[in-house]
PDB file of C-alpha atoms in Angstrom:
ATOM      1  CA  MET A   1      31.791  -6.260  -5.664  1.00  0.00           C
ATOM      2  CA  VAL A   2      30.263  -5.712  -9.107  1.00  0.00           C
ATOM      3  CA  MET A   3      33.712  -5.190 -10.661  1.00  0.00           C
ATOM      4  CA  ARG A   4      35.023  -8.681  -9.906  1.00  0.00           C
ATOM      5  CA  ASP A   5      33.986 -10.146 -13.281  1.00  0.00           C
ATOM      6  CA  LEU A   6      34.082  -8.099 -16.471  1.00  0.00           C
ATOM      7  CA  ARG A   7      32.252 -10.891 -18.278  1.00  0.00           C
ATOM      8  CA  ARG A   8      29.091 -10.105 -16.321  1.00  0.00           C
ATOM      9  CA  LEU A   9      29.466  -6.416 -17.107  1.00  0.00           C
ATOM     10  CA  LEU A  10      29.816  -7.384 -20.756  1.00  0.00           C
ATOM     11  CA  LEU A  11      26.470  -9.203 -20.543  1.00  0.00           C
ATOM     12  CA  LEU A  12      24.896  -6.148 -18.929  1.00  0.00           C
ATOM     13  CA  ARG A  13      26.231  -3.884 -21.663  1.00  0.00           C
ATOM     14  CA  GLU A  14      24.942  -6.264 -24.325  1.00  0.00           C
ATOM     15  CA  LEU A  15      21.498  -6.334 -22.716  1.00  0.00           C
ATOM     16  CA  ALA A  16      21.417  -2.543 -22.631  1.00  0.00           C
ATOM     17  CA  GLU A  17      22.293  -2.438 -26.343  1.00  0.00           C
ATOM     18  CA  ARG A  18      20.344  -5.426 -27.670  1.00  0.00           C
ATOM     19  CA  GLY A  19      17.253  -5.274 -25.483  1.00  0.00           C
ATOM     20  CA  THR A  20      16.506  -8.961 -24.840  1.00  0.00           C
ATOM     21  CA  LEU A  21      18.177 -11.918 -23.163  1.00  0.00           C
ATOM     22  CA  ALA A  22      17.634 -13.983 -26.302  1.00  0.00           C
ATOM     23  CA  ALA A  23      19.470 -11.423 -28.451  1.00  0.00           C
ATOM     24  CA  VAL A  24      22.383 -11.317 -25.993  1.00  0.00           C
ATOM     25  CA  ALA A  25      22.566 -15.126 -25.929  1.00  0.00           C
ATOM     26  CA  ALA A  26      22.526 -15.345 -29.741  1.00  0.00           C
ATOM     27  CA  ALA A  27      25.236 -12.695 -30.113  1.00  0.00           C
ATOM     28  CA  LEU A  28      27.608 -14.263 -27.588  1.00  0.00           C
ATOM     29  CA  GLY A  29      26.890 -17.937 -28.147  1.00  0.00           C
ATOM     30  CA  TYR A  30      25.376 -18.618 -24.721  1.00  0.00           C
ATOM     31  CA  SER A  31      22.019 -20.073 -23.753  1.00  0.00           C
ATOM     32  CA  PRO A  32      19.411 -17.567 -22.486  1.00  0.00           C
ATOM     33  CA  SER A  33      19.379 -19.363 -19.133  1.00  0.00           C
ATOM     34  CA  ALA A  34      23.158 -18.970 -18.776  1.00  0.00           C
ATOM     35  CA  VAL A  35      22.881 -15.248 -19.522  1.00  0.00           C
ATOM     36  CA  SER A  36      20.055 -14.916 -16.997  1.00  0.00           C
ATOM     37  CA  GLN A  37      22.048 -16.728 -14.299  1.00  0.00           C
ATOM     38  CA  GLN A  38      25.126 -14.546 -14.775  1.00  0.00           C
ATOM     39  CA  LEU A  39      23.072 -11.358 -14.698  1.00  0.00           C
ATOM     40  CA  ALA A  40      21.350 -12.570 -11.520  1.00  0.00           C
ATOM     41  CA  LEU A  41      24.785 -12.965  -9.910  1.00  0.00           C
ATOM     42  CA  LEU A  42      25.732  -9.468 -11.066  1.00  0.00           C
ATOM     43  CA  GLU A  43      22.559  -8.101  -9.491  1.00  0.00           C
ATOM     44  CA  LYS A  44      23.368  -9.928  -6.243  1.00  0.00           C
ATOM     45  CA  ASP A  45      26.870  -8.429  -6.215  1.00  0.00           C
ATOM     46  CA  ALA A  46      25.446  -4.954  -6.884  1.00  0.00           C
ATOM     47  CA  GLY A  47      23.090  -5.235  -3.919  1.00  0.00           C
ATOM     48  CA  THR A  48      20.316  -3.399  -5.727  1.00  0.00           C
ATOM     49  CA  PRO A  49      17.743  -4.368  -8.396  1.00  0.00           C
ATOM     50  CA  LEU A  50      19.210  -4.000 -11.872  1.00  0.00           C
ATOM     51  CA  PHE A  51      16.297  -5.531 -13.796  1.00  0.00           C
ATOM     52  CA  GLU A  52      12.519  -5.571 -13.731  1.00  0.00           C
ATOM     53  CA  LYS A  53       9.911  -7.636 -15.518  1.00  0.00           C
ATOM     54  CA  ALA A  54       8.675  -6.312 -18.861  1.00  0.00           C
ATOM     55  CA  GLY A  55       6.156  -8.683 -20.410  1.00  0.00           C
ATOM     56  CA  ARG A  56       7.975 -11.948 -21.044  1.00  0.00           C
ATOM     57  CA  GLY A  57      11.369 -10.299 -20.788  1.00  0.00           C
ATOM     58  CA  VAL A  58      13.232  -7.877 -18.567  1.00  0.00           C
ATOM     59  CA  ARG A  59      14.341  -4.274 -18.777  1.00  0.00           C
ATOM     60  CA  LEU A  60      16.949  -2.302 -16.902  1.00  0.00           C
ATOM     61  CA  THR A  61      16.092  -0.293 -13.824  1.00  0.00           C
ATOM     62  CA  ASP A  62      17.638   3.129 -13.246  1.00  0.00           C
ATOM     63  CA  ALA A  63      20.451   1.380 -11.356  1.00  0.00           C
ATOM     64  CA  GLY A  64      20.864  -1.087 -14.228  1.00  0.00           C
ATOM     65  CA  ARG A  65      21.172   1.700 -16.788  1.00  0.00           C
ATOM     66  CA  LEU A  66      23.668   3.526 -14.565  1.00  0.00           C
ATOM     67  CA  LEU A  67      25.825   0.426 -14.187  1.00  0.00           C
ATOM     68  CA  ALA A  68      25.568  -0.278 -17.938  1.00  0.00           C
ATOM     69  CA  ARG A  69      27.040   3.166 -18.666  1.00  0.00           C
ATOM     70  CA  HIS A  70      29.944   2.444 -16.326  1.00  0.00           C
ATOM     71  CA  ALA A  71      30.325  -1.006 -17.902  1.00  0.00           C
ATOM     72  CA  ARG A  72      30.937   0.582 -21.306  1.00  0.00           C
ATOM     73  CA  VAL A  73      33.747   2.691 -19.845  1.00  0.00           C
ATOM     74  CA  LEU A  74      35.313  -0.209 -17.959  1.00  0.00           C
ATOM     75  CA  LEU A  75      35.179  -2.564 -20.924  1.00  0.00           C
ATOM     76  CA  ALA A  76      36.723   0.057 -23.210  1.00  0.00           C
ATOM     77  CA  ALA A  77      39.503   0.554 -20.669  1.00  0.00           C
ATOM     78  CA  ALA A  78      40.113  -3.202 -20.538  1.00  0.00           C
ATOM     79  CA  GLU A  79      40.309  -3.323 -24.344  1.00  0.00           C
ATOM     80  CA  THR A  80      42.802  -0.458 -24.314  1.00  0.00           C
ATOM     81  CA  ALA A  81      44.903  -2.195 -21.667  1.00  0.00           C
ATOM     82  CA  GLU A  82      45.035  -5.386 -23.747  1.00  0.00           C
ATOM     83  CA  ALA A  83      46.078  -3.407 -26.828  1.00  0.00           C
ATOM     84  CA  ASP A  84      48.785  -1.557 -24.877  1.00  0.00           C
ATOM     85  CA  LEU A  85      50.198  -4.785 -23.439  1.00  0.00           C
ATOM     86  CA  ALA A  86      50.240  -6.396 -26.876  1.00  0.00           C
ATOM     87  CA  ALA A  87      52.008  -3.362 -28.340  1.00  0.00           C
ATOM     88  CA  LEU A  88      54.561  -3.409 -25.532  1.00  0.00           C
ATOM     89  CA  SER A  89      55.465  -7.006 -26.266  1.00  0.00           C
ATOM     90  CA  GLY A  90      55.889  -6.254 -29.968  1.00  0.00           C
ATOM     91  CA  ASP A  91      54.179  -9.543 -30.788  1.00  0.00           C
ATOM     92  CA  VAL A  92      51.763  -9.221 -33.714  1.00  0.00           C
ATOM     93  CA  ARG A  93      49.229 -11.990 -33.205  1.00  0.00           C
ATOM     94  CA  GLY A  94      45.565 -12.425 -32.400  1.00  0.00           C
ATOM     95  CA  THR A  95      42.303 -12.246 -34.352  1.00  0.00           C
ATOM     96  CA  VAL A  96      40.968  -9.487 -36.597  1.00  0.00           C
ATOM     97  CA  ARG A  97      37.313  -9.640 -37.634  1.00  0.00           C
ATOM     98  CA  ALA A  98      36.628  -7.437 -40.648  1.00  0.00           C
ATOM     99  CA  GLY A  99      33.535  -6.892 -42.744  1.00  0.00           C
ATOM    100  CA  GLY A 100      32.456  -4.796 -45.661  1.00  0.00           C
ATOM    101  CA  LEU A 101      30.241  -4.507 -48.664  1.00  0.00           C
ATOM    102  CA  GLN A 102      31.030  -6.675 -51.672  1.00  0.00           C
ATOM    103  CA  SER A 103      33.241  -4.291 -53.652  1.00  0.00           C
ATOM    104  CA  ALA A 104      35.257  -3.391 -50.540  1.00  0.00           C
ATOM    105  CA  ALA A 105      35.710  -7.036 -49.588  1.00  0.00           C
ATOM    106  CA  ARG A 106      36.866  -7.936 -53.091  1.00  0.00           C
ATOM    107  CA  ARG A 107      39.177  -4.981 -53.738  1.00  0.00           C
ATOM    108  CA  PHE A 108      40.525  -4.151 -50.267  1.00  0.00           C
ATOM    109  CA  LEU A 109      39.859  -6.800 -47.617  1.00  0.00           C
ATOM    110  CA  ILE A 110      40.809  -9.944 -49.519  1.00  0.00           C
ATOM    111  CA  PRO A 111      44.100  -8.500 -50.868  1.00  0.00           C
ATOM    112  CA  ALA A 112      44.857  -7.315 -47.329  1.00  0.00           C
ATOM    113  CA  VAL A 113      44.331 -10.863 -46.060  1.00  0.00           C
ATOM    114  CA  ALA A 114      46.839 -12.099 -48.648  1.00  0.00           C
ATOM    115  CA  ARG A 115      49.332  -9.489 -47.422  1.00  0.00           C
ATOM    116  CA  MET A 116      48.836 -10.547 -43.804  1.00  0.00           C
ATOM    117  CA  ILE A 117      49.500 -14.197 -44.643  1.00  0.00           C
ATOM    118  CA  ILE A 118      52.953 -13.158 -45.843  1.00  0.00           C
ATOM    119  CA  ASP A 119      53.817 -10.433 -43.319  1.00  0.00           C
ATOM    120  CA  HIS A 120      52.004 -11.589 -40.164  1.00  0.00           C
ATOM    121  CA  PRO A 121      51.143 -15.290 -40.372  1.00  0.00           C
ATOM    122  CA  SER A 122      50.329 -15.454 -36.642  1.00  0.00           C
ATOM    123  CA  VAL A 123      47.320 -13.152 -37.110  1.00  0.00           C
ATOM    124  CA  ARG A 124      43.985 -14.859 -37.742  1.00  0.00           C
ATOM    125  CA  VAL A 125      41.825 -12.713 -40.035  1.00  0.00           C
ATOM    126  CA  GLU A 126      38.110 -13.403 -40.445  1.00  0.00           C
ATOM    127  CA  ILE A 127      36.351 -11.729 -43.397  1.00  0.00           C
ATOM    128  CA  PHE A 128      32.621 -11.461 -44.018  1.00  0.00           C
ATOM    129  CA  GLU A 129      30.393  -9.495 -46.363  1.00  0.00           C
ATOM    130  CA  LEU A 130      28.146  -7.086 -44.492  1.00  0.00           C
ATOM    131  CA  GLU A 131      26.504  -3.725 -45.101  1.00  0.00           C
ATOM    132  CA  LEU A 132      27.472  -0.926 -42.731  1.00  0.00           C
ATOM    133  CA  GLU A 133      23.938  -0.697 -41.340  1.00  0.00           C
ATOM    134  CA  GLN A 134      24.135  -4.310 -40.216  1.00  0.00           C
ATOM    135  CA  ALA A 135      27.699  -4.132 -38.944  1.00  0.00           C
ATOM    136  CA  LEU A 136      27.666  -1.043 -36.702  1.00  0.00           C
ATOM    137  CA  PRO A 137      26.044  -2.684 -33.645  1.00  0.00           C
ATOM    138  CA  GLY A 138      28.597  -5.507 -33.662  1.00  0.00           C
ATOM    139  CA  LEU A 139      31.418  -3.024 -34.165  1.00  0.00           C
ATOM    140  CA  ARG A 140      30.333  -0.908 -31.209  1.00  0.00           C
ATOM    141  CA  LEU A 141      29.980  -3.989 -29.004  1.00  0.00           C
ATOM    142  CA  GLY A 142      33.320  -5.541 -29.974  1.00  0.00           C
ATOM    143  CA  ALA A 143      32.083  -8.484 -32.053  1.00  0.00           C
ATOM    144  CA  VAL A 144      33.624  -6.857 -35.160  1.00  0.00           C
ATOM    145  CA  ASP A 145      36.936  -4.972 -35.320  1.00  0.00           C
ATOM    146  CA  LEU A 146      36.777  -3.196 -38.665  1.00  0.00           C
ATOM    147  CA  VAL A 147      34.106  -2.420 -41.242  1.00  0.00           C
ATOM    148  CA  ILE A 148      34.357  -0.771 -44.640  1.00  0.00           C
ATOM    149  CA  GLY A 149      31.161   1.030 -45.567  1.00  0.00           C
ATOM    150  CA  ASP A 150      30.076   3.467 -48.233  1.00  0.00           C
ATOM    151  CA  GLU A 151      28.657   6.977 -48.164  1.00  0.00           C
ATOM    152  CA  TYR A 152      27.127   8.940 -51.021  1.00  0.00           C
ATOM    153  CA  ASP A 153      26.824  12.659 -51.774  1.00  0.00           C
ATOM    154  CA  GLY A 154      23.656  13.958 -50.189  1.00  0.00           C
ATOM    155  CA  HIS A 155      23.278  10.901 -47.973  1.00  0.00           C
ATOM    156  CA  PRO A 156      25.722  11.235 -45.065  1.00  0.00           C
ATOM    157  CA  ARG A 157      26.104   8.376 -42.606  1.00  0.00           C
ATOM    158  CA  PRO A 158      25.455   8.886 -38.920  1.00  0.00           C
ATOM    159  CA  ARG A 159      28.595   9.030 -36.807  1.00  0.00           C
ATOM    160  CA  PRO A 160      27.783   7.120 -33.594  1.00  0.00           C
ATOM    161  CA  ALA A 161      29.839   7.980 -30.545  1.00  0.00           C
ATOM    162  CA  GLY A 162      32.714   5.632 -29.825  1.00  0.00           C
ATOM    163  CA  LEU A 163      33.558   4.934 -33.475  1.00  0.00           C
ATOM    164  CA  ARG A 164      36.268   6.318 -35.757  1.00  0.00           C
ATOM    165  CA  PHE A 165      35.596   6.934 -39.486  1.00  0.00           C
ATOM    166  CA  ALA A 166      38.431   7.389 -41.999  1.00  0.00           C
ATOM    167  CA  VAL A 167      37.918   7.812 -45.756  1.00  0.00           C
ATOM    168  CA  LEU A 168      39.798   5.193 -47.785  1.00  0.00           C
ATOM    169  CA  HIS A 169      38.689   5.875 -51.341  1.00  0.00           C
ATOM    170  CA  ALA A 170      36.465   8.248 -53.324  1.00  0.00           C
ATOM    171  CA  GLU A 171      35.047   7.688 -56.816  1.00  0.00           C
ATOM    172  CA  PRO A 172      32.411   9.231 -59.124  1.00  0.00           C
ATOM    173  CA  LEU A 173      29.258   7.211 -59.742  1.00  0.00           C
ATOM    174  CA  LYS A 174      28.472   6.013 -63.263  1.00  0.00           C
ATOM    175  CA  LEU A 175      25.213   5.337 -65.054  1.00  0.00           C
ATOM    176  CA  VAL A 176      25.236   1.801 -66.440  1.00  0.00           C
ATOM    177  CA  LEU A 177      22.908   1.085 -69.374  1.00  0.00           C
ATOM    178  CA  PRO A 178      22.328  -1.905 -71.632  1.00  0.00           C
ATOM    179  CA  ALA A 179      24.426  -1.532 -74.781  1.00  0.00           C
ATOM    180  CA  ALA A 180      21.228  -1.392 -76.854  1.00  0.00           C
ATOM    181  CA  HIS A 181      19.676   1.390 -74.779  1.00  0.00           C
ATOM    182  CA  PRO A 182      18.628   4.414 -76.900  1.00  0.00           C
ATOM    183  CA  LEU A 183      20.847   6.740 -74.815  1.00  0.00           C
ATOM    184  CA  ALA A 184      23.890   4.468 -74.924  1.00  0.00           C
ATOM    185  CA  GLY A 185      24.889   5.236 -78.495  1.00  0.00           C
ATOM    186  CA  PRO A 186      26.622   8.629 -78.466  1.00  0.00           C
ATOM    187  CA  GLY A 187      29.012   7.754 -75.639  1.00  0.00           C
ATOM    188  CA  GLY A 188      28.626  11.061 -73.818  1.00  0.00           C
ATOM    189  CA  PRO A 189      27.055  11.872 -70.447  1.00  0.00           C
ATOM    190  CA  VAL A 190      23.469  10.766 -69.809  1.00  0.00           C
ATOM    191  CA  ALA A 191      20.950  12.764 -67.795  1.00  0.00           C
ATOM    192  CA  VAL A 192      19.210  11.030 -64.918  1.00  0.00           C
ATOM    193  CA  ALA A 193      16.149  13.065 -65.896  1.00  0.00           C
ATOM    194  CA  ASP A 194      16.063  11.218 -69.244  1.00  0.00           C
ATOM    195  CA  LEU A 195      15.720   7.834 -67.514  1.00  0.00           C
ATOM    196  CA  ARG A 196      12.314   8.606 -66.032  1.00  0.00           C
ATOM    197  CA  THR A 197      10.569   5.739 -67.812  1.00  0.00           C
ATOM    198  CA  ASP A 198      13.331   3.167 -67.259  1.00  0.00           C
ATOM    199  CA  ILE A 199      13.291   0.277 -64.830  1.00  0.00           C
ATOM    200  CA  TRP A 200      16.030   0.519 -62.195  1.00  0.00           C
ATOM    201  CA  ALA A 201      18.126  -2.029 -60.300  1.00  0.00           C
ATOM    202  CA  ALA A 202      19.563  -1.116 -56.890  1.00  0.00           C
ATOM    203  CA  SER A 203      20.668  -2.576 -53.577  1.00  0.00           C
ATOM    204  CA  ALA A 204      18.137  -3.707 -50.991  1.00  0.00           C
ATOM    205  CA  GLU A 205      15.828  -1.183 -49.411  1.00  0.00           C
ATOM    206  CA  GLY A 206      17.358   0.262 -46.250  1.00  0.00           C
ATOM    207  CA  THR A 207      20.897   0.379 -47.660  1.00  0.00           C
ATOM    208  CA  GLY A 208      22.834   3.518 -48.521  1.00  0.00           C
ATOM    209  CA  HIS A 209      22.902   2.624 -52.219  1.00  0.00           C
ATOM    210  CA  HIS A 210      19.128   2.232 -52.429  1.00  0.00           C
ATOM    211  CA  ALA A 211      18.585   5.565 -50.670  1.00  0.00           C
ATOM    212  CA  MET A 212      21.095   7.222 -53.022  1.00  0.00           C
ATOM    213  CA  VAL A 213      19.350   5.966 -56.178  1.00  0.00           C
ATOM    214  CA  VAL A 214      15.946   7.129 -54.937  1.00  0.00           C
ATOM    215  CA  GLY A 215      17.315  10.484 -53.786  1.00  0.00           C
ATOM    216  CA  THR A 216      19.221  11.078 -57.033  1.00  0.00           C
ATOM    217  CA  CYS A 217      16.196  10.392 -59.215  1.00  0.00           C
ATOM    218  CA  ARG A 218      14.053  12.668 -57.073  1.00  0.00           C
ATOM    219  CA  THR A 219      16.605  15.498 -56.962  1.00  0.00           C
ATOM    220  CA  LEU A 220      18.000  15.406 -60.513  1.00  0.00           C
ATOM    221  CA  GLY A 221      15.046  13.937 -62.372  1.00  0.00           C
ATOM    222  CA  GLY A 222      11.999  14.944 -60.380  1.00  0.00           C
ATOM    223  CA  TYR A 223      10.540  11.435 -60.320  1.00  0.00           C
ATOM    224  CA  GLU A 224      10.253   8.280 -58.244  1.00  0.00           C
ATOM    225  CA  PRO A 225      12.401   5.562 -59.837  1.00  0.00           C
ATOM    226  CA  ASP A 226      10.766   2.268 -60.728  1.00  0.00           C
ATOM    227  CA  ILE A 227      13.123   0.046 -58.729  1.00  0.00           C
ATOM    228  CA  ARG A 228      11.886  -3.428 -59.572  1.00  0.00           C
ATOM    229  CA  HIS A 229      15.105  -5.333 -58.906  1.00  0.00           C
ATOM    230  CA  ARG A 230      17.055  -5.329 -55.623  1.00  0.00           C
ATOM    231  CA  SER A 231      20.294  -7.083 -54.776  1.00  0.00           C
ATOM    232  CA  ASN A 232      23.363  -6.272 -52.678  1.00  0.00           C
ATOM    233  CA  ASP A 233      25.436  -8.263 -55.179  1.00  0.00           C
ATOM    234  CA  ALA A 234      26.810  -5.904 -57.826  1.00  0.00           C
ATOM    235  CA  ASP A 235      27.222  -8.808 -60.261  1.00  0.00           C
ATOM    236  CA  VAL A 236      23.477  -9.467 -60.067  1.00  0.00           C
ATOM    237  CA  LEU A 237      22.714  -5.811 -60.760  1.00  0.00           C
ATOM    238  CA  LEU A 238      25.106  -5.805 -63.725  1.00  0.00           C
ATOM    239  CA  GLU A 239      23.565  -8.958 -65.164  1.00  0.00           C
ATOM    240  CA  LEU A 240      20.132  -7.314 -65.012  1.00  0.00           C
ATOM    241  CA  VAL A 241      21.559  -4.424 -67.024  1.00  0.00           C
ATOM    242  CA  ARG A 242      23.263  -6.768 -69.519  1.00  0.00           C
ATOM    243  CA  VAL A 243      20.005  -8.505 -70.409  1.00  0.00           C
ATOM    244  CA  GLY A 244      18.208  -5.180 -70.862  1.00  0.00           C
ATOM    245  CA  ALA A 245      16.041  -5.522 -67.757  1.00  0.00           C
ATOM    246  CA  ALA A 246      17.220  -2.354 -65.978  1.00  0.00           C
ATOM    247  CA  VAL A 247      19.560   0.594 -65.691  1.00  0.00           C
ATOM    248  CA  ALA A 248      21.763   1.216 -62.659  1.00  0.00           C
ATOM    249  CA  LEU A 249      23.879   3.824 -60.917  1.00  0.00           C
ATOM    250  CA  LEU A 250      27.093   2.174 -59.710  1.00  0.00           C
ATOM    251  CA  PRO A 251      30.642   3.003 -58.561  1.00  0.00           C
ATOM    252  CA  PRO A 252      33.648   2.115 -60.764  1.00  0.00           C
ATOM    253  CA  LEU A 253      35.022  -0.455 -58.276  1.00  0.00           C
ATOM    254  CA  THR A 254      32.032  -2.674 -59.058  1.00  0.00           C
ATOM    255  CA  LEU A 255      32.336  -2.422 -62.855  1.00  0.00           C
ATOM    256  CA  PRO A 256      34.058  -4.818 -65.260  1.00  0.00           C
ATOM    257  CA  VAL A 257      36.489  -3.514 -67.870  1.00  0.00           C
ATOM    258  CA  GLY A 258      35.446  -3.487 -71.518  1.00  0.00           C
ATOM    259  CA  ASP A 259      32.143  -5.375 -71.286  1.00  0.00           C
ATOM    260  CA  PRO A 260      30.446  -4.938 -74.705  1.00  0.00           C
ATOM    261  CA  ALA A 261      27.008  -5.605 -73.191  1.00  0.00           C
ATOM    262  CA  LEU A 262      27.264  -2.576 -70.915  1.00  0.00           C
ATOM    263  CA  ALA A 263      27.371   1.141 -71.663  1.00  0.00           C
ATOM    264  CA  VAL A 264      29.026   3.049 -68.822  1.00  0.00           C
ATOM    265  CA  ARG A 265      28.250   6.762 -68.926  1.00  0.00           C
ATOM    266  CA  GLU A 266      28.898   9.883 -66.856  1.00  0.00           C
ATOM    267  CA  VAL A 267      25.986  11.545 -65.050  1.00  0.00           C
ATOM    268  CA  ALA A 268      25.164  14.666 -67.053  1.00  0.00           C
ATOM    269  CA  GLU A 269      23.637  16.861 -64.352  1.00  0.00           C
ATOM    270  CA  THR A 270      26.371  16.733 -61.720  1.00  0.00           C
ATOM    271  CA  ARG A 271      29.307  14.772 -60.351  1.00  0.00           C
ATOM    272  CA  LEU A 272      28.031  12.250 -57.792  1.00  0.00           C
ATOM    273  CA  MET A 273      30.610  10.746 -55.472  1.00  0.00           C
ATOM    274  CA  ARG A 274      30.835   7.607 -53.376  1.00  0.00           C
ATOM    275  CA  ARG A 275      33.307   7.431 -50.510  1.00  0.00           C
ATOM    276  CA  LEU A 276      34.461   4.231 -48.849  1.00  0.00           C
ATOM    277  CA  ALA A 277      35.299   4.645 -45.180  1.00  0.00           C
ATOM    278  CA  VAL A 278      36.966   2.274 -42.764  1.00  0.00           C
ATOM    279  CA  VAL A 279      35.228   2.274 -39.385  1.00  0.00           C
ATOM    280  CA  THR A 280      36.827   1.090 -36.139  1.00  0.00           C
ATOM    281  CA  ARG A 281      36.212   1.599 -32.450  1.00  0.00           C
ATOM    282  CA  ASP A 282      37.647   4.818 -31.058  1.00  0.00           C
ATOM    283  CA  THR A 283      40.114   3.007 -28.807  1.00  0.00           C
ATOM    284  CA  PRO A 284      43.816   2.188 -29.302  1.00  0.00           C
ATOM    285  CA  PRO A 285      43.962  -0.742 -31.752  1.00  0.00           C
ATOM    286  CA  ALA A 286      45.820  -3.951 -30.976  1.00  0.00           C
ATOM    287  CA  PRO A 287      48.956  -4.560 -33.080  1.00  0.00           C
ATOM    288  CA  ALA A 288      47.133  -7.131 -35.215  1.00  0.00           C
ATOM    289  CA  LEU A 289      44.438  -4.613 -36.131  1.00  0.00           C
ATOM    290  CA  THR A 290      47.045  -1.912 -36.749  1.00  0.00           C
ATOM    291  CA  ALA A 291      48.849  -4.216 -39.174  1.00  0.00           C
ATOM    292  CA  PHE A 292      45.643  -5.132 -40.973  1.00  0.00           C
ATOM    293  CA  LEU A 293      44.577  -1.482 -41.224  1.00  0.00           C
ATOM    294  CA  ALA A 294      47.930  -0.704 -42.838  1.00  0.00           C
ATOM    295  CA  ALA A 295      47.404  -3.499 -45.371  1.00  0.00           C
ATOM    296  CA  VAL A 296      43.877  -2.257 -46.186  1.00  0.00           C
ATOM    297  CA  THR A 297      45.094   1.324 -46.569  1.00  0.00           C
ATOM    298  CA  GLU A 298      47.867   0.153 -48.909  1.00  0.00           C
ATOM    299  CA  GLN A 299      45.307  -1.587 -51.123  1.00  0.00           C
ATOM    300  CA  ALA A 300      43.049   1.474 -51.160  1.00  0.00           C
ATOM    301  CA  ALA A 301      45.955   3.666 -52.261  1.00  0.00           C
ATOM    302  CA  THR A 302      46.344   1.587 -55.429  1.00  0.00           C
ATOM    303  CA  ALA A 303      42.629   1.510 -56.325  1.00  0.00           C
ATOM    304  CA  GLY A 304      41.802   3.064 -59.637  1.00  0.00           C
ATOM    305  CA  ARG A 305      45.397   3.144 -60.882  1.00  0.00           C
TER     306      ARG A 305
END
């Protein structure tokens, strides 16, 4: 029977999502040959071809795609059963794997880890810095339990099926200029339209922040920004502004307090908002994840005070 080993169904689901045996092996820490052998056994149990040759690799047949859809349901049910059993025992232990962009990791995830060490020392928490675009596949497949990502006005995130999004924090974006910038002096709002000739610093292309900067300059200023500097590290972007090499559009959580080399100004044309959302799978969370979510939410509630 194909249902005798959920591990083989997990491999099938991963192949359906990732596309190649090599990608499945890399994600799960197996060798490609081990993955191939287990999938061959699954195919034998199914009694019908699940795979067919596609160049140097394989692709799913109609039967393979059908079984992969059922595998997603079965694996989600198994995850729910594990969470329910853990909740029934009342024992808060296990592993939570959480990722997020730099400002979220620094302001929410790391303080939540400190809280867990005190309140739930039996829970192992693993933290890593990761943009939402990179993290969503791992979250959907169960390699990650929680991700904090950002979303900007005018640039909504997709909401893939099977995931739950909850807003943690909202904040208005600020223009950050070198202190010697001609528009930094008065201290009032600065128009994006007046920064047409400036050099910009932003996150890497393909991220939400990069798309927001480009979209804002197009919409409010009517121009393509000259983004010469790209980094997902807010400290790098701020240092570029400090030395007079660029201007930036950044959220308050990334900004230092009282830096004389920086002029932080409101956007004159409108109020642009960034929202931080915590993303989890849309299944009942295990007690360890519930406890960590509570700690993250507690930290978010104090942000900006």
